[in-house]
Amino acid sequence: VHMTGYQCIACAASQPVDFSAFLCPVCGGNLDIRYDYDAVSAILSNGFDEAAKGVFRYRALLPVAEPEDGFPLRIGATPLYRADRLGRQAGLNRLYLKDDSPNPSASFKDRASVVALCRAQEVDADVVATASTGNAGSSMACLAAAMGLDAVVFVPRSAPAAKLAQLRAYGARVLAVRGNYDAAFDLCLAATSAFGWYNRSTGFNPFSREGKKTCAFEIWEDLGREVPDRVIVPTGDGNIISGIWKGWRELQAVGLIDRLPKIDCVQSERSAAVCRTVRRLRASAQTVGDVCRVQVEQVEASTAADSICVDRPRDGLAAVRAVMESGGAAVTVEENEIATAAFEMARLAGVFPEPAAAVPWAAVKRMADAGELDREETVVCLVTGSGLKDVAVASSAAPEPVVIEAELRAVERAIAGEER
């Protein structure tokens, strides 16, 4: 492990490697884990460990060690699909979908959970807890079950039934909070402090970002060690987009790449705190150097894309920096665009996304219509969760089944479009 300590994202104060709190003691900001990049560069002169699979392939840039007997589940090593039929709809020749739904709990969040829970074991935690709109909780519960840890998950009472079913199946204690995600987050924070549980919550625990950055490493390898022109990221709390940006910056820091992609932030128009902040900064001509001193906006979120439905982004400052530093776009989409995008991804690419995972494709169409994309750009959309977690939104855009009698003539009429 080449971890050297922590640095505050807001005030840049440094803390030693044995620092045990999760937030900056100087200003209360989120922490970023730092590494000895010169030492890592010497190890990775020819790339990552060819023999290893999953996230621990990137152990040289992880803050935790792989368990001695190996991790019981495979996390990461997910497919990158070239989506030509989908791309033609937007006039793109090189559109890719990085599909994280094959992860054990069917979402991107397993990348964060594996690192955070390995850290929990290192500090001898018996109980792990998180606040979640559904996916982070399902992920933590899944991995906790495999590792023999007790899990407590705080969710808003409105969490989709399929995600709650996952949580219960994995054996987690599920606490459905009367309130939104932010209320669940605050209660989880209070409970972990009161009861001594290990808090995995996104945007609070710095180890979660370290797992998420591995997706950038995989995209680079999947593209034949090439850097895409842009990576389009669905954004709620902001921890995925900050992790993706960190991954690319670390590839550059260790000498494996010589340029960086644009990181585009996509949110629902009804949950757009990060996008609104980026737009405000750009409208006022503030520079990247000013970003550490800005206030990330808060909103009253209400979107069907529950995984990105957040009033107050808990990793918002790092998310804003990712967009600003990379020169990425801040795109918002309407609710009807999300449903249509999910249906189109399934129909034209064979990838069935949950609502939040459809927003990057909705954003691609918006940017293409506005003339903001070059047809020869290499564009990667993150697919962060399976559509089976929340079928209602995609179903609203898909045709209804045709009800017929049990006879061959009815089949003929239905195929001809006569039956309704």
CSV table of C-alpha atoms in Angstrom, one decimal:
chain,number,residue,atom,x,y,z
A,1,VAL,CA,0.0,0.0,0.0
A,2,HIS,CA,1.5,3.3,-1.1
A,3,MET,CA,-0.9,5.6,0.7
A,4,THR,CA,0.8,8.6,2.3
A,5,GLY,CA,-2.0,10.4,4.0
A,6,TYR,CA,-5.0,12.6,3.4
A,7,GLN,CA,-5.6,16.1,2.0
A,8,CYS,CA,-8.6,18.2,2.4
A,9,ILE,CA,-10.5,19.0,-0.8
A,10,ALA,CA,-11.6,22.4,0.5
A,11,CYS,CA,-8.7,23.9,2.4
A,12,ALA,CA,-5.8,21.6,1.3
A,13,ALA,CA,-4.7,20.8,4.9
A,14,SER,CA,-2.8,17.5,5.2
A,15,GLN,CA,-3.3,14.7,7.6
A,16,PRO,CA,-1.0,11.7,8.3
A,17,VAL,CA,-1.7,8.1,7.1
A,18,ASP,CA,-2.8,7.1,10.6
A,19,PHE,CA,-5.5,9.8,10.8
A,20,SER,CA,-8.7,8.1,11.9
A,21,ALA,CA,-11.5,10.6,11.3
A,22,PHE,CA,-13.3,11.0,8.0
A,23,LEU,CA,-13.5,14.8,7.7
A,24,CYS,CA,-10.9,17.6,7.8
A,25,PRO,CA,-10.3,18.7,11.4
A,26,VAL,CA,-9.4,22.2,10.2
A,27,CYS,CA,-12.5,23.1,8.1
A,28,GLY,CA,-14.8,20.0,8.1
A,29,GLY,CA,-14.2,19.4,4.4
A,30,ASN,CA,-14.1,16.1,2.6
A,31,LEU,CA,-10.7,14.3,2.5
A,32,ASP,CA,-8.8,12.9,-0.5
A,33,ILE,CA,-6.4,10.0,0.0
A,34,ARG,CA,-2.9,10.7,-1.3
A,35,TYR,CA,-0.2,8.3,-2.6
A,36,ASP,CA,3.5,8.2,-3.3
A,37,TYR,CA,3.1,8.6,-7.1
A,38,ASP,CA,6.8,8.3,-7.8
A,39,ALA,CA,7.0,4.9,-6.1
A,40,VAL,CA,3.8,3.8,-7.9
A,41,SER,CA,5.1,5.0,-11.2
A,42,ALA,CA,8.2,2.8,-10.9
A,43,ILE,CA,5.9,-0.2,-10.2
A,44,LEU,CA,3.5,0.5,-13.1
A,45,SER,CA,6.0,1.3,-15.8
A,46,ASN,CA,4.4,-1.4,-17.9
A,47,GLY,CA,0.8,-1.0,-16.7
A,48,PHE,CA,-1.2,-2.8,-14.1
A,49,ASP,CA,-1.0,-6.4,-12.8
A,50,GLU,CA,-1.9,-8.6,-15.8
A,51,ALA,CA,-2.6,-11.6,-13.6
A,52,ALA,CA,-5.1,-10.0,-11.3
A,53,LYS,CA,-8.8,-9.5,-12.0
A,54,GLY,CA,-11.3,-6.9,-10.7
A,55,VAL,CA,-10.5,-3.9,-8.6
A,56,PHE,CA,-7.5,-5.4,-6.9
A,57,ARG,CA,-5.7,-5.5,-10.2
A,58,TYR,CA,-5.1,-1.8,-9.3
A,59,ARG,CA,-3.7,-2.5,-5.8
A,60,ALA,CA,-0.8,-0.2,-6.4
A,61,LEU,CA,-3.2,2.7,-6.3
A,62,LEU,CA,-5.6,1.5,-3.6
A,63,PRO,CA,-5.4,2.4,0.1
A,64,VAL,CA,-6.3,-1.2,1.3
A,65,ALA,CA,-4.8,-4.6,0.8
A,66,GLU,CA,-6.7,-7.4,-0.8
A,67,PRO,CA,-7.7,-10.1,1.8
A,68,GLU,CA,-5.1,-12.8,2.1
A,69,ASP,CA,-7.4,-15.4,0.7
A,70,GLY,CA,-8.7,-13.1,-2.0
A,71,PHE,CA,-12.0,-11.2,-2.0
A,72,PRO,CA,-15.0,-13.6,-2.0
A,73,LEU,CA,-16.8,-11.8,-4.9
A,74,ARG,CA,-15.6,-10.4,-8.2
A,75,ILE,CA,-15.9,-6.6,-8.2
A,76,GLY,CA,-15.1,-4.6,-11.4
A,77,ALA,CA,-13.8,-6.0,-14.7
A,78,THR,CA,-17.1,-5.0,-16.2
A,79,PRO,CA,-17.7,-4.7,-19.9
A,80,LEU,CA,-17.2,-1.7,-22.1
A,81,TYR,CA,-19.6,-2.0,-25.1
A,82,ARG,CA,-19.3,-0.2,-28.4
A,83,ALA,CA,-22.8,1.0,-29.0
A,84,ASP,CA,-22.9,1.8,-32.8
A,85,ARG,CA,-26.6,1.6,-33.2
A,86,LEU,CA,-27.2,4.0,-30.3
A,87,GLY,CA,-24.4,6.2,-31.5
A,88,ARG,CA,-25.9,6.7,-34.9
A,89,GLN,CA,-28.9,8.3,-33.3
A,90,ALA,CA,-26.6,11.1,-32.1
A,91,GLY,CA,-24.3,11.1,-35.1
A,92,LEU,CA,-21.4,9.6,-33.2
A,93,ASN,CA,-19.0,7.1,-34.6
A,94,ARG,CA,-17.4,6.0,-31.3
A,95,LEU,CA,-19.9,5.8,-28.5
A,96,TYR,CA,-19.3,3.3,-25.7
A,97,LEU,CA,-21.3,2.1,-22.7
A,98,LYS,CA,-19.3,1.2,-19.6
A,99,ASP,CA,-21.8,-1.2,-18.0
A,100,ASP,CA,-21.4,-1.8,-14.3
A,101,SER,CA,-24.6,-3.7,-13.8
A,102,PRO,CA,-22.7,-7.1,-13.9
A,103,ASN,CA,-21.2,-6.3,-10.5
A,104,PRO,CA,-22.5,-8.5,-7.6
A,105,SER,CA,-25.2,-6.1,-6.4
A,106,ALA,CA,-25.9,-4.9,-10.0
A,107,SER,CA,-24.5,-1.4,-9.6
A,108,PHE,CA,-21.3,0.7,-9.8
A,109,LYS,CA,-21.4,1.1,-6.0
A,110,ASP,CA,-19.7,-2.2,-5.4
A,111,ARG,CA,-16.5,-0.6,-6.4
A,112,ALA,CA,-16.8,1.8,-3.4
A,113,SER,CA,-18.1,-0.8,-1.0
A,114,VAL,CA,-15.2,-3.3,-1.6
A,115,VAL,CA,-12.6,-0.7,-0.6
A,116,ALA,CA,-14.6,0.8,2.3
A,117,LEU,CA,-15.5,-2.6,3.8
A,118,CYS,CA,-11.9,-3.9,3.4
A,119,ARG,CA,-10.9,-0.7,5.4
A,120,ALA,CA,-13.6,-1.6,8.0
A,121,GLN,CA,-12.1,-5.0,8.5
A,122,GLU,CA,-8.6,-3.4,8.9
A,123,VAL,CA,-9.9,-1.3,11.7
A,124,ASP,CA,-11.7,-4.3,13.3
A,125,ALA,CA,-15.3,-3.0,12.7
A,126,ASP,CA,-18.1,-5.5,13.3
A,127,VAL,CA,-21.0,-3.3,12.1
A,128,VAL,CA,-21.0,-1.3,8.9
A,129,ALA,CA,-23.6,1.3,8.1
A,130,THR,CA,-24.6,3.6,5.3
A,131,ALA,CA,-27.2,6.0,4.1
A,132,SER,CA,-28.5,5.2,0.6
A,133,THR,CA,-31.1,5.9,-2.0
A,134,GLY,CA,-30.9,2.1,-2.6
A,135,ASN,CA,-27.8,1.2,-4.6
A,136,ALA,CA,-25.1,2.0,-2.1
A,137,GLY,CA,-27.1,0.2,0.6
A,138,SER,CA,-27.6,-2.9,-1.5
A,139,SER,CA,-24.0,-2.9,-2.4
A,140,MET,CA,-22.8,-2.6,1.2
A,141,ALA,CA,-25.3,-5.3,2.3
A,142,CYS,CA,-24.2,-7.6,-0.4
A,143,LEU,CA,-20.5,-7.4,0.3
A,144,ALA,CA,-21.1,-7.4,4.1
A,145,ALA,CA,-22.9,-10.7,3.7
A,146,ALA,CA,-20.0,-12.1,1.8
A,147,MET,CA,-17.5,-10.9,4.4
A,148,GLY,CA,-19.4,-11.8,7.5
A,149,LEU,CA,-20.1,-8.2,8.7
A,150,ASP,CA,-23.3,-6.9,10.1
A,151,ALA,CA,-24.9,-4.2,8.0
A,152,VAL,CA,-27.3,-1.4,8.9
A,153,VAL,CA,-28.8,0.7,6.0
A,154,PHE,CA,-30.7,4.0,6.3
A,155,VAL,CA,-32.9,4.6,3.3
A,156,PRO,CA,-35.6,7.2,2.5
A,157,ARG,CA,-39.0,5.6,2.8
A,158,SER,CA,-39.6,6.2,-0.9
A,159,ALA,CA,-36.8,3.9,-2.0
A,160,PRO,CA,-37.8,1.5,-4.9
A,161,ALA,CA,-39.3,-1.8,-3.8
A,162,ALA,CA,-36.7,-3.8,-5.8
A,163,LYS,CA,-33.8,-2.1,-4.0
A,164,LEU,CA,-35.4,-2.7,-0.6
A,165,ALA,CA,-35.9,-6.4,-1.5
A,166,GLN,CA,-32.2,-6.6,-2.3
A,167,LEU,CA,-31.3,-5.1,1.1
A,168,ARG,CA,-33.6,-7.5,3.0
A,169,ALA,CA,-32.4,-10.5,1.0
A,170,TYR,CA,-28.7,-9.8,2.0
A,171,GLY,CA,-29.7,-9.7,5.6
A,172,ALA,CA,-29.2,-6.0,6.4
A,173,ARG,CA,-31.1,-4.2,9.0
A,174,VAL,CA,-33.1,-1.8,6.9
A,175,LEU,CA,-34.2,1.5,8.5
A,176,ALA,CA,-36.7,3.3,6.2
A,177,VAL,CA,-36.5,6.9,7.3
A,178,ARG,CA,-39.6,9.2,7.1
A,179,GLY,CA,-37.8,11.8,5.0
A,180,ASN,CA,-35.6,12.1,2.0
A,181,TYR,CA,-32.0,10.9,1.4
A,182,ASP,CA,-30.5,13.8,3.2
A,183,ALA,CA,-32.5,13.0,6.3
A,184,ALA,CA,-31.3,9.4,6.1
A,185,PHE,CA,-27.7,10.6,5.7
A,186,ASP,CA,-27.8,12.8,8.7
A,187,LEU,CA,-29.4,10.1,10.9
A,188,CYS,CA,-26.8,7.5,9.7
A,189,LEU,CA,-24.1,10.0,10.7
A,190,ALA,CA,-25.5,10.5,14.1
A,191,ALA,CA,-26.0,6.7,14.6
A,192,THR,CA,-22.5,5.7,13.6
A,193,SER,CA,-21.1,8.3,15.9
A,194,ALA,CA,-23.3,7.2,18.8
A,195,PHE,CA,-22.9,3.5,18.4
A,196,GLY,CA,-19.4,3.2,17.0
A,197,TRP,CA,-20.4,1.7,13.7
A,198,TYR,CA,-18.2,2.1,10.6
A,199,ASN,CA,-19.8,4.6,8.3
A,200,ARG,CA,-19.5,3.8,4.6
A,201,SER,CA,-21.7,6.7,3.4
A,202,THR,CA,-20.9,8.2,0.0
A,203,GLY,CA,-19.2,11.6,0.1
A,204,PHE,CA,-18.3,11.2,3.8
A,205,ASN,CA,-16.0,8.2,3.8
A,206,PRO,CA,-12.9,9.0,1.6
A,207,PHE,CA,-12.3,5.3,0.9
A,208,SER,CA,-15.4,5.2,-1.3
A,209,ARG,CA,-13.9,7.5,-3.9
A,210,GLU,CA,-10.8,5.2,-4.2
A,211,GLY,CA,-13.0,2.3,-5.3
A,212,LYS,CA,-14.9,4.4,-7.8
A,213,LYS,CA,-11.7,5.6,-9.6
A,214,THR,CA,-10.9,2.1,-10.7
A,215,CYS,CA,-13.6,2.5,-13.4
A,216,ALA,CA,-11.3,5.0,-15.1
A,217,PHE,CA,-8.5,2.6,-15.1
A,218,GLU,CA,-10.7,-0.1,-16.7
A,219,ILE,CA,-11.9,2.3,-19.4
A,220,TRP,CA,-8.4,3.1,-20.3
A,221,GLU,CA,-7.4,-0.5,-20.6
A,222,ASP,CA,-10.6,-1.5,-22.4
A,223,LEU,CA,-9.9,1.2,-25.0
A,224,GLY,CA,-6.4,-0.3,-25.7
A,225,ARG,CA,-4.7,2.2,-23.3
A,226,GLU,CA,-6.3,5.1,-25.1
A,227,VAL,CA,-7.9,8.1,-23.4
A,228,PRO,CA,-11.5,8.9,-24.5
A,229,ASP,CA,-12.4,12.4,-25.4
A,230,ARG,CA,-15.2,12.6,-22.7
A,231,VAL,CA,-16.7,10.5,-20.0
A,232,ILE,CA,-20.3,11.2,-19.2
A,233,VAL,CA,-21.3,10.6,-15.6
A,234,PRO,CA,-24.7,10.5,-13.8
A,235,THR,CA,-24.3,12.7,-10.8
A,236,GLY,CA,-26.1,12.9,-7.4
A,237,ASP,CA,-23.9,13.2,-4.3
A,238,GLY,CA,-20.9,13.8,-6.7
A,239,ASN,CA,-18.7,10.9,-5.5
A,240,ILE,CA,-18.7,8.9,-8.7
A,241,ILE,CA,-17.7,11.9,-10.9
A,242,SER,CA,-15.0,12.9,-8.4
A,243,GLY,CA,-13.7,9.4,-8.3
A,244,ILE,CA,-13.7,9.1,-12.1
A,245,TRP,CA,-11.7,12.3,-12.4
A,246,LYS,CA,-9.3,11.2,-9.8
A,247,GLY,CA,-8.7,8.0,-11.7
A,248,TRP,CA,-7.7,9.8,-14.9
A,249,ARG,CA,-5.5,12.3,-13.0
A,250,GLU,CA,-3.7,9.4,-11.3
A,251,LEU,CA,-3.0,7.7,-14.6
A,252,GLN,CA,-1.4,10.9,-15.6
A,253,ALA,CA,0.5,11.3,-12.3
A,254,VAL,CA,2.1,7.9,-12.7
A,255,GLY,CA,3.1,8.5,-16.3
A,256,LEU,CA,0.7,6.1,-18.1
A,257,ILE,CA,-1.2,8.8,-20.0
A,258,ASP,CA,-0.3,12.3,-21.3
A,259,ARG,CA,-3.7,13.8,-21.7
A,260,LEU,CA,-7.0,13.9,-19.8
A,261,PRO,CA,-10.6,13.5,-20.9
A,262,LYS,CA,-13.4,15.9,-20.3
A,263,ILE,CA,-15.7,14.7,-17.5
A,264,ASP,CA,-19.3,15.7,-18.2
A,265,CYS,CA,-21.7,16.0,-15.3
A,266,VAL,CA,-25.3,15.0,-16.0
A,267,GLN,CA,-28.2,15.5,-13.6
A,268,SER,CA,-32.0,15.6,-13.7
A,269,GLU,CA,-33.3,19.1,-14.0
A,270,ARG,CA,-35.2,18.3,-10.8
A,271,SER,CA,-32.0,17.4,-8.9
A,272,ALA,CA,-29.3,19.6,-10.3
A,273,ALA,CA,-27.2,21.1,-7.5
A,274,VAL,CA,-23.8,20.4,-9.0
A,275,CYS,CA,-24.8,21.5,-12.5
A,276,ARG,CA,-26.3,24.7,-11.2
A,277,THR,CA,-23.1,25.4,-9.2
A,278,VAL,CA,-20.9,24.9,-12.3
A,279,ARG,CA,-23.0,27.2,-14.4
A,280,ARG,CA,-23.0,29.8,-11.7
A,281,LEU,CA,-19.2,29.7,-11.5
A,282,ARG,CA,-18.7,29.9,-15.2
A,283,ALA,CA,-21.2,32.7,-15.6
A,284,SER,CA,-19.3,34.7,-13.0
A,285,ALA,CA,-15.9,33.9,-14.7
A,286,GLN,CA,-14.5,32.3,-11.5
A,287,THR,CA,-11.4,30.1,-12.1
A,288,VAL,CA,-10.6,26.6,-10.9
A,289,GLY,CA,-8.5,28.2,-8.2
A,290,ASP,CA,-11.7,29.8,-6.8
A,291,VAL,CA,-13.5,26.5,-6.6
A,292,CYS,CA,-12.3,25.6,-3.1
A,293,ARG,CA,-14.0,28.6,-1.8
A,294,VAL,CA,-17.5,28.3,-3.4
A,295,GLN,CA,-20.7,27.0,-1.8
A,296,VAL,CA,-22.3,24.2,-3.7
A,297,GLU,CA,-26.0,24.9,-4.2
A,298,GLN,CA,-28.7,23.0,-2.4
A,299,VAL,CA,-32.0,22.1,-4.1
A,300,GLU,CA,-35.3,20.4,-3.3
A,301,ALA,CA,-34.8,17.3,-5.4
A,302,SER,CA,-37.6,15.2,-6.7
A,303,THR,CA,-36.7,12.9,-9.6
A,304,ALA,CA,-37.7,9.4,-10.7
A,305,ALA,CA,-34.0,8.8,-11.1
A,306,ASP,CA,-33.8,8.0,-7.4
A,307,SER,CA,-30.1,7.1,-7.4
A,308,ILE,CA,-29.2,10.7,-8.2
A,309,CYS,CA,-32.0,12.4,-6.2
A,310,VAL,CA,-30.1,14.5,-3.7
A,311,ASP,CA,-30.8,17.9,-2.1
A,312,ARG,CA,-27.3,18.5,-0.8
A,313,PRO,CA,-24.4,16.7,-2.7
A,314,ARG,CA,-22.1,15.3,0.0
A,315,ASP,CA,-19.2,15.3,-2.4
A,316,GLY,CA,-20.4,18.3,-4.2
A,317,LEU,CA,-17.2,20.4,-4.1
A,318,ALA,CA,-15.1,17.6,-5.5
A,319,ALA,CA,-17.7,17.0,-8.2
A,320,VAL,CA,-17.6,20.7,-9.2
A,321,ARG,CA,-13.8,20.6,-9.4
A,322,ALA,CA,-14.0,17.5,-11.6
A,323,VAL,CA,-16.1,19.3,-14.1
A,324,MET,CA,-14.3,22.7,-13.9
A,325,GLU,CA,-10.8,21.2,-14.0
A,326,SER,CA,-11.5,18.8,-16.9
A,327,GLY,CA,-13.4,21.4,-19.0
A,328,GLY,CA,-16.5,19.1,-19.0
A,329,ALA,CA,-20.1,20.0,-19.6
A,330,ALA,CA,-22.8,20.4,-17.0
A,331,VAL,CA,-26.0,19.0,-18.6
A,332,THR,CA,-29.5,18.7,-17.1
A,333,VAL,CA,-32.2,16.6,-18.6
A,334,GLU,CA,-36.0,16.4,-18.1
A,335,GLU,CA,-37.9,13.5,-16.6
A,336,ASN,CA,-39.4,12.4,-19.9
A,337,GLU,CA,-36.0,12.3,-21.5
A,338,ILE,CA,-34.7,9.9,-18.8
A,339,ALA,CA,-37.5,7.4,-19.5
A,340,THR,CA,-37.0,7.6,-23.2
A,341,ALA,CA,-33.3,7.2,-22.9
A,342,ALA,CA,-33.7,4.0,-20.8
A,343,PHE,CA,-36.0,2.5,-23.4
A,344,GLU,CA,-33.6,3.4,-26.3
A,345,MET,CA,-30.6,2.0,-24.5
A,346,ALA,CA,-32.4,-1.3,-24.1
A,347,ARG,CA,-33.8,-1.4,-27.6
A,348,LEU,CA,-30.7,-0.2,-29.5
A,349,ALA,CA,-27.8,-1.4,-27.4
A,350,GLY,CA,-29.2,-4.3,-25.4
A,351,VAL,CA,-28.3,-2.6,-22.1
A,352,PHE,CA,-31.2,-2.1,-19.7
A,353,PRO,CA,-30.3,0.8,-17.3
A,354,GLU,CA,-32.0,2.0,-14.2
A,355,PRO,CA,-33.2,5.6,-14.6
A,356,ALA,CA,-30.0,7.3,-13.2
A,357,ALA,CA,-27.9,5.2,-15.6
A,358,ALA,CA,-29.9,6.4,-18.6
A,359,VAL,CA,-29.2,10.1,-18.0
A,360,PRO,CA,-25.8,10.0,-19.8
A,361,TRP,CA,-27.4,8.9,-23.0
A,362,ALA,CA,-30.1,11.5,-22.6
A,363,ALA,CA,-27.3,14.1,-22.2
A,364,VAL,CA,-25.5,12.8,-25.3
A,365,LYS,CA,-28.6,13.5,-27.4
A,366,ARG,CA,-29.0,17.0,-25.9
A,367,MET,CA,-25.4,17.8,-26.6
A,368,ALA,CA,-25.5,16.4,-30.1
A,369,ASP,CA,-28.6,18.4,-30.9
A,370,ALA,CA,-26.9,21.5,-29.7
A,371,GLY,CA,-23.8,20.8,-31.9
A,372,GLU,CA,-21.6,20.3,-28.9
A,373,LEU,CA,-20.2,16.9,-29.9
A,374,ASP,CA,-17.8,16.0,-32.8
A,375,ARG,CA,-18.9,12.8,-34.6
A,376,GLU,CA,-15.3,11.4,-34.3
A,377,GLU,CA,-15.1,12.0,-30.5
A,378,THR,CA,-14.7,8.9,-28.4
A,379,VAL,CA,-17.5,9.2,-25.8
A,380,VAL,CA,-18.0,6.9,-22.9
A,381,CYS,CA,-21.3,6.8,-21.0
A,382,LEU,CA,-21.3,5.2,-17.5
A,383,VAL,CA,-24.1,2.7,-16.9
A,384,THR,CA,-24.2,2.7,-13.1
A,385,GLY,CA,-27.0,0.3,-12.4
A,386,SER,CA,-29.4,-2.3,-13.8
A,387,GLY,CA,-32.8,-1.5,-15.0
A,388,LEU,CA,-34.2,-4.4,-13.0
A,389,LYS,CA,-33.7,-2.3,-9.8
A,390,ASP,CA,-36.5,0.1,-10.9
A,391,VAL,CA,-38.5,-1.0,-13.9
A,392,ALA,CA,-41.3,1.6,-13.7
A,393,VAL,CA,-39.6,4.4,-15.5
A,394,ALA,CA,-38.4,2.5,-18.5
A,395,SER,CA,-41.7,0.7,-18.6
A,396,SER,CA,-43.5,4.1,-19.0
A,397,ALA,CA,-41.7,4.6,-22.4
A,398,ALA,CA,-42.0,1.1,-23.7
A,399,PRO,CA,-45.0,-0.3,-25.6
A,400,GLU,CA,-47.6,-2.2,-23.6
A,401,PRO,CA,-47.9,-6.0,-24.3
A,402,VAL,CA,-50.4,-7.0,-26.9
A,403,VAL,CA,-53.1,-9.2,-25.4
A,404,ILE,CA,-54.4,-11.9,-27.8
A,405,GLU,CA,-56.4,-15.1,-27.8
A,406,ALA,CA,-54.6,-18.4,-27.8
A,407,GLU,CA,-54.8,-19.0,-31.5
A,408,LEU,CA,-52.5,-18.6,-34.5
A,409,ARG,CA,-54.7,-16.1,-36.4
A,410,ALA,CA,-54.5,-13.8,-33.4
A,411,VAL,CA,-50.7,-14.0,-33.6
A,412,GLU,CA,-50.8,-13.0,-37.3
A,413,ARG,CA,-53.1,-10.0,-36.6
A,414,ALA,CA,-50.9,-8.9,-33.7
A,415,ILE,CA,-47.7,-9.0,-35.8
A,416,ALA,CA,-49.5,-7.1,-38.5
A,417,GLY,CA,-50.5,-4.5,-35.9
A,418,GLU,CA,-54.2,-5.2,-36.0
A,419,GLU,CA,-54.6,-6.4,-32.3
A,420,ARG,CA,-54.7,-3.7,-29.6
